Coordinates of C-alpha atoms in Angstrom, one line a residue:
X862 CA -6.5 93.8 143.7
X863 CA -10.1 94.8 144.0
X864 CA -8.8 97.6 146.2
X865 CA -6.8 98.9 143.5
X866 CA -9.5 98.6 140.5
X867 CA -11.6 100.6 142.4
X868 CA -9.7 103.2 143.8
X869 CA -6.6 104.2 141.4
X870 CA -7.1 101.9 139.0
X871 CA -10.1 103.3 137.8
X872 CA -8.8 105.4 135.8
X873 CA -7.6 103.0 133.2
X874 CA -11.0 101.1 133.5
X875 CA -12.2 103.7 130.9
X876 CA -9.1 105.9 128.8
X877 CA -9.0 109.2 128.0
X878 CA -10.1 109.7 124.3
X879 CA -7.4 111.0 122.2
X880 CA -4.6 110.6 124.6
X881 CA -2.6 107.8 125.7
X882 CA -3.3 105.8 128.8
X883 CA 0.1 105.0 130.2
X884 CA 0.8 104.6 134.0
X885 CA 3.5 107.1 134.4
X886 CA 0.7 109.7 133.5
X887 CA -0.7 109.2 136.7
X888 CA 0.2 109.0 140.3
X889 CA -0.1 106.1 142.9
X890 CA -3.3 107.3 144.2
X891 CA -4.9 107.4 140.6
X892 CA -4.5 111.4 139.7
X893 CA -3.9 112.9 136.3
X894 CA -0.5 114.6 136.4
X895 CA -0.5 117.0 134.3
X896 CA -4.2 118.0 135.0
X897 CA -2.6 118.3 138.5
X898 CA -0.3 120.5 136.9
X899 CA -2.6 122.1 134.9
X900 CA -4.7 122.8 138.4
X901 CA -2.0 124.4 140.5
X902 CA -1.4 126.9 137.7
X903 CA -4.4 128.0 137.8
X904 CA -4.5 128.7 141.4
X905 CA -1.0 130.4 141.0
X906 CA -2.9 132.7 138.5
X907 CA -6.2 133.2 141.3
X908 CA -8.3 131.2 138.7
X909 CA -9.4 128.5 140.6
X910 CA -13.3 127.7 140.3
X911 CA -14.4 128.2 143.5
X912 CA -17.0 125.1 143.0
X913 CA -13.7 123.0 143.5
X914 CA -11.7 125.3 145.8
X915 CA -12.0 123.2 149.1
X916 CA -11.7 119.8 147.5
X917 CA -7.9 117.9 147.5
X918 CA -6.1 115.3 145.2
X919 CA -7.0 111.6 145.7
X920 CA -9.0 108.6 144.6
X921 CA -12.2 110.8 144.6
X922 CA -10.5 113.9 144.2
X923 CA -11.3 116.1 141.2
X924 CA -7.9 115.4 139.1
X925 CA -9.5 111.6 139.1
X926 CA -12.1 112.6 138.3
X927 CA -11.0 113.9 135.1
X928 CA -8.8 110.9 134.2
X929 CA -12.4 108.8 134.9
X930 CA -14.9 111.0 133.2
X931 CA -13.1 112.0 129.9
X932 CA -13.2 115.7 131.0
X933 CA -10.6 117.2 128.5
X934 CA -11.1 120.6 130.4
X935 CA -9.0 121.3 133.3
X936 CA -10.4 122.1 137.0
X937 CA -12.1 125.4 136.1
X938 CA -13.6 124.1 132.7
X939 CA -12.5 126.4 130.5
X940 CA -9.3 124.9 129.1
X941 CA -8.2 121.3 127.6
X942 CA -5.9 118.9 129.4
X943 CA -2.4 119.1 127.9
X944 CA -1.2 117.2 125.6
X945 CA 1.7 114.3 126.7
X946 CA 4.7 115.1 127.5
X947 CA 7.4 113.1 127.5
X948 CA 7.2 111.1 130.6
X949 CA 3.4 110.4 129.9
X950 CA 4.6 108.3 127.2
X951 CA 6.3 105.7 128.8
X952 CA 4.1 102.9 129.1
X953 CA 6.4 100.9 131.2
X954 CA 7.5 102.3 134.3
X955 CA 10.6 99.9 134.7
X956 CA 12.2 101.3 131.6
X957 CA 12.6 105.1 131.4
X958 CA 14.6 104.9 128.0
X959 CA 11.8 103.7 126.3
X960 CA 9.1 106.3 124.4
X961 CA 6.3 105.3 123.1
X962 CA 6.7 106.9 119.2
X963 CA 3.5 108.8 117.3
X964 CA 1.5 106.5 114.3
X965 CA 0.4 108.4 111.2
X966 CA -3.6 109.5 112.2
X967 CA -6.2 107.7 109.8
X968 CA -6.3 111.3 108.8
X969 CA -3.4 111.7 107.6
X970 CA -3.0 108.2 105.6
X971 CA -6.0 109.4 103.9
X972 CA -4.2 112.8 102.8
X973 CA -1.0 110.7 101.6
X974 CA -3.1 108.4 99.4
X975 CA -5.2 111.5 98.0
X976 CA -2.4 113.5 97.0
X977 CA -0.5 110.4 95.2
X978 CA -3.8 108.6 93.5
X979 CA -5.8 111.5 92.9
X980 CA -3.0 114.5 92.7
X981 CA -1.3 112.3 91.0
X982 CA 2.5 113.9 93.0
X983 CA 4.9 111.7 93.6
X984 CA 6.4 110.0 96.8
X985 CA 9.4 112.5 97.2
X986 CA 6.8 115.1 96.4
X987 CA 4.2 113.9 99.3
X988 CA 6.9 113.1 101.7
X989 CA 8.7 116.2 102.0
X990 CA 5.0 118.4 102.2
X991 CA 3.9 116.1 104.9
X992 CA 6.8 115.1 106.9
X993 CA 7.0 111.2 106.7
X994 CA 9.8 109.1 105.3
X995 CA 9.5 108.2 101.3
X996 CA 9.2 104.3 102.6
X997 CA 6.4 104.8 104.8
X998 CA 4.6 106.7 102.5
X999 CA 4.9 103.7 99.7
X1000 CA 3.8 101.8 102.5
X1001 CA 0.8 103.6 103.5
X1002 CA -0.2 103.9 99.6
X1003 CA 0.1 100.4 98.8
X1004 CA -1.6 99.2 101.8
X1005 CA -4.5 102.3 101.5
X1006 CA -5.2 100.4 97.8
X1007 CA -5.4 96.6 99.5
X1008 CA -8.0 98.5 101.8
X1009 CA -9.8 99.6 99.0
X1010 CA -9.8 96.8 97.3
X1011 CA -11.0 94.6 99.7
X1012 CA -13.8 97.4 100.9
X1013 CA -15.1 97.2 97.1
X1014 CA -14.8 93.3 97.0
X1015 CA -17.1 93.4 100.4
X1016 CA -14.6 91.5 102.5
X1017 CA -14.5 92.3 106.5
X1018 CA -12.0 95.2 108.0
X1019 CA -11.1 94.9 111.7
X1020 CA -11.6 98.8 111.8
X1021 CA -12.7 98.6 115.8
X1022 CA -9.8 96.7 116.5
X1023 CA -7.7 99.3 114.4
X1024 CA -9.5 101.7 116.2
X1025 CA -8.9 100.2 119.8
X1026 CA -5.2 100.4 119.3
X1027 CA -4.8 103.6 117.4
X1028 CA -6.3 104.7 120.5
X1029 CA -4.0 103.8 122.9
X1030 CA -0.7 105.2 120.7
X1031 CA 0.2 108.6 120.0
X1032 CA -0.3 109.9 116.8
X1033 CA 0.7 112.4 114.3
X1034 CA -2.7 114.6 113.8
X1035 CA -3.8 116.0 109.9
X1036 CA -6.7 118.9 109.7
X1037 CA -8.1 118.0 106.4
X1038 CA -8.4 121.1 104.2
X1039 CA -4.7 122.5 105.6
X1040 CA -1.7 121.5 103.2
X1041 CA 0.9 120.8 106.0
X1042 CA 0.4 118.9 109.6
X1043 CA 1.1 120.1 112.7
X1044 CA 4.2 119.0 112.9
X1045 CA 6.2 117.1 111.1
X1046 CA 5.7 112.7 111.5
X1047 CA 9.8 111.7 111.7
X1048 CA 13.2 113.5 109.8
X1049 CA 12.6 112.3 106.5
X1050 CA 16.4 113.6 105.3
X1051 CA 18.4 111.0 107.4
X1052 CA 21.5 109.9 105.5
X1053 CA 21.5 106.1 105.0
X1054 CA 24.2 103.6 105.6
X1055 CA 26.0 102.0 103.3
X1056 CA 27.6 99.6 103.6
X1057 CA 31.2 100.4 102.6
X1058 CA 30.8 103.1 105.5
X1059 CA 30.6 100.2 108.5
X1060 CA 34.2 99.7 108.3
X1061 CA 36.9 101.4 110.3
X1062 CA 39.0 103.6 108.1
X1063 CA 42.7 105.2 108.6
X1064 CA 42.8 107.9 105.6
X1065 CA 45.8 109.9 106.6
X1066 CA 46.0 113.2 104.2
X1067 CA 48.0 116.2 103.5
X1068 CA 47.6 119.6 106.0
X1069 CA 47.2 122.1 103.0
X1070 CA 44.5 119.6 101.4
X1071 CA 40.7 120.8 101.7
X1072 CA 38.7 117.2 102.6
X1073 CA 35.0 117.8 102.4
X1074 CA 32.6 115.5 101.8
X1075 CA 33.3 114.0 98.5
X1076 CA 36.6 113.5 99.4
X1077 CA 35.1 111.7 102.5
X1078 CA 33.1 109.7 100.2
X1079 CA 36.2 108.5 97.7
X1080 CA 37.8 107.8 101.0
X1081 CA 35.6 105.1 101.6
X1082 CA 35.0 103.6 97.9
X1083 CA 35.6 105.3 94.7
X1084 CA 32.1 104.8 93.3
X1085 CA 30.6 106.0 96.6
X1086 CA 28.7 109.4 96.5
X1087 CA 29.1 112.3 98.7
X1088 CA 26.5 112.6 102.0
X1089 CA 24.2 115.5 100.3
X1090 CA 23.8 113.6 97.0
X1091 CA 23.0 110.3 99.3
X1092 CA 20.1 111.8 100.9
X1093 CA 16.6 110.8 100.3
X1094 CA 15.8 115.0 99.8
X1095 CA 19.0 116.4 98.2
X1096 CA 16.4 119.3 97.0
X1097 CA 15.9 120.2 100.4
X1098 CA 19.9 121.2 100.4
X1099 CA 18.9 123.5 97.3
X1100 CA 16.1 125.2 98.7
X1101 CA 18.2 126.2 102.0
X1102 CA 20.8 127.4 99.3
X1103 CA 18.0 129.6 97.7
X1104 CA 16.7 130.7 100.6
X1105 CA 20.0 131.9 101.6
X1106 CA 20.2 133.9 98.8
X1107 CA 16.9 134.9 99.0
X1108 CA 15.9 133.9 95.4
X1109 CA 12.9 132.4 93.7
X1110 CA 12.5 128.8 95.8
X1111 CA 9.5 127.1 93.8
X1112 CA 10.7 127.1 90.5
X1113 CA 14.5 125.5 91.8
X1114 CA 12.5 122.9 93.9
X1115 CA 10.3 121.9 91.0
X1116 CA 13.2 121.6 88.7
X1117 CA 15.1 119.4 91.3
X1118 CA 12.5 117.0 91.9
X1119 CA 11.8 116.8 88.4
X1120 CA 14.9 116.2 87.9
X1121 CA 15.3 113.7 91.0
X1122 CA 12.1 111.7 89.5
X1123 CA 13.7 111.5 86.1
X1124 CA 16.9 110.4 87.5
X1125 CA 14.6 107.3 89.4
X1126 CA 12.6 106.6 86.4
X1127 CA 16.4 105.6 84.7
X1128 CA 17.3 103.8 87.1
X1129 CA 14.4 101.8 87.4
X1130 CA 14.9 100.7 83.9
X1131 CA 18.0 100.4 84.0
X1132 CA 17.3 97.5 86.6
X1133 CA 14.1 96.0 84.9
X1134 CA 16.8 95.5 81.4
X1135 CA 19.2 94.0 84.1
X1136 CA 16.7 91.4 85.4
X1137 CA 15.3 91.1 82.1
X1138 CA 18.8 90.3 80.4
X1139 CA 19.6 88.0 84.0
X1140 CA 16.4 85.7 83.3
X1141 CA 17.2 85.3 79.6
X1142 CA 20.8 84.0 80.1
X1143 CA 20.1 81.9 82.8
X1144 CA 19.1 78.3 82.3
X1145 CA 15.6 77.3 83.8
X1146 CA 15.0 73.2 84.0
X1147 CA 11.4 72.6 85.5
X1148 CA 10.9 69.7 87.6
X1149 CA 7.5 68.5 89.2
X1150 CA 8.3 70.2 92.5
X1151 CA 11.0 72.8 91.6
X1152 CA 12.5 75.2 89.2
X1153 CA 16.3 74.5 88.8
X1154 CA 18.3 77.9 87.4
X1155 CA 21.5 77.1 86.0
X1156 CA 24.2 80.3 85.2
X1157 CA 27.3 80.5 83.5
X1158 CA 30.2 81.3 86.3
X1159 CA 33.9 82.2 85.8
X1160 CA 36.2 82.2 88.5
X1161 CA 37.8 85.3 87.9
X1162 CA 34.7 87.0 88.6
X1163 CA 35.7 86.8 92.0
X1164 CA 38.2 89.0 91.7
X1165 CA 42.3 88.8 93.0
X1166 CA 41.0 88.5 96.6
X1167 CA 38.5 86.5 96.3
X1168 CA 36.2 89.6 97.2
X1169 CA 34.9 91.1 94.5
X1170 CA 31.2 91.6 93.9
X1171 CA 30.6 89.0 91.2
X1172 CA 32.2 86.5 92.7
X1173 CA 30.2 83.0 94.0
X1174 CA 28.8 84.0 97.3
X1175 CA 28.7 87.5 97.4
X1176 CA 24.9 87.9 97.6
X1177 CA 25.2 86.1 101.5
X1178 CA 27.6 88.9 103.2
X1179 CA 31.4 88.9 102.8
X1180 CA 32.4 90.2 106.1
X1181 CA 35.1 93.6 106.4
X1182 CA 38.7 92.6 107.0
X1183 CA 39.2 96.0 109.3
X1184 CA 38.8 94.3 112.8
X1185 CA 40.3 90.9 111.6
X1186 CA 43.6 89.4 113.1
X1187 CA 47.1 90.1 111.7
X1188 CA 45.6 93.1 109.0
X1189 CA 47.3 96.0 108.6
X1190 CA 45.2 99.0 110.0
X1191 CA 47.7 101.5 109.9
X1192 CA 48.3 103.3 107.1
X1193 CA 51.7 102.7 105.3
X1194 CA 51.8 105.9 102.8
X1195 CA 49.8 109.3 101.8
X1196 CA 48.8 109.6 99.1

């Protein structure tokens, strides 16, 4: 064991800073491989240092070195150490499928919270400029606003341990000043599943019919939308449509997300009345321990099958009858 701390384990003894520290980054004999990479093209190009010309890979050799001193220049000094690819981000070597995926930088959660409490732009708004999903961003708000809170209230952060293990991860960098990152954090216009979608379906239709997407979409349930209106970014679909006719794109974007918000905002309230209008007709009885809640129920709520949404029950799951024994699953007419 002492054999290998000291000869290729030594490497992981101290990490590189700002780069991940995975084993399948290095060899068995404790090199760097891409700065091995990075070395033998520069001696393809005849720009090999010749203070390091005679030496050769191992323990002591100089690509160890670099993984032990934190030298982000290659052998010649003059340029940095790649960045991972993707097989330096495998952290166990056993399991090839698995990548290790990028955190948001501190930098960057402190861009998403400027531009929503001080900018005072939405989450659709900050999402699509920076890259990162509409949830995470809410996330990364609400808990940037705990942090505060508890920084102003004096109590203790574990910032070295934060730190320590942002560290080790990859991460999505932010240049403060710059308006976009590098790259984008995740797709942030992934279409979400709903649940009358998980089903298998048989929808047999005519040859001269045109079935697009909406047709798709009553397919499955009349009150279900079509995939481009279910996105999180459906004014991402209008800006490639004004792009493609190479018109004015700000003014349509605005307009959509104001739009989008508006539409939210109604819904929103829509749901607090809901609530609102569910905790007034229900019955409360308080009880030293509990609150009982007592609701008026008809059993035709439940609909002729038994299935409907309203029915007693529903909120648990009712599972789909499409993979059930003795169902029909052909269809028995077009309509």
């Amino acid at each position: 064991m002492f054999r290998w701390l000291n000869g290729p384990g030594a490497a992981f003894r101290d990490p590189l800073p700002g780069s991940t520290n995975y084993l399948n980054a290095y060899d068995p004999q404790g090199n760097l491989i891409r700065a091995r990479a990075a070395r033998a093209s520069i001696r393809s190009t005849g720009e090999e240092d010749p203070r390091t010309a005679g030496d050769e890979d191992g323990p002591d050799g100089p690509d160890a070195a670099l993984g032990r001193n934190h030298l982000e220049q290659n052998i010649a000094g003059a340029k940095p150490i790649p960045k991972e690819m993707a097989d330096d981000l495998m952290p166990f070597p056993l399991n090839r499928q698995f990548r290790s995926q990028p955190v948001l930088s501190e930098e960057l959660r402190d861009e998403i919270y400027r531009r929503i409490n001080q900018e005072k732009k939405s989450v659709r708004t900050v999402s699509a400029e920076l890259g990162v999903e509409m949830q995470r961003v809410g996330a990364v708000f609400r808990l940037k606003t705990i942090e505060n809170q508890w920084i102003e209230e004096g109590r203790p952060l574990a910032a070295p341990y934060a730190r320590a293990v942002g560290a080790m991860l990859p991460n999505t960098p932010f240049v403060p000043g710059t308006r976009t990152p590098p790259l984008p954090h995740e797709s942030i216009n992934d279409l979400p599943v709903h649940s009358a979608t998980t089903r298998q379906l048989f929808h047999p239709v005519p040859e001269s019919m045109h079935f697009n997407r909406e047709s798709a979409a009553r397919a499955f349930s009349r009150d279900l939308l079509p995939a481009d209106k279910r996105i999180p970014h459906p004014e991402l679909v209008d800006l490639a449509k004004v792009a493609a006719q190479h018109r004015g794109r700000d003014d349509v974007v605005k307009a959509r997300r104001n739009e989008l918000e508006q539409q939210e905002a109604a819904v929103l309230n829509m749901r607090r009345e809901q609530k609102a209008a569910q905790e007034a007709a229900a019955k409360k009885v308080d009880t030293p321990r509990w609150q009982f809640r007592f609701e008026n129920i008809k059993a035709e709520s439940a609909g002729r099958d038994g299935r409907a949404k309203g029915g007693v029950g529903a909120r648990y799951g009712i599972p789909p009858q499409d993979r059930k024994k003795g169902q029909i699953k052909i269809p028995t007419k077009v309509e």
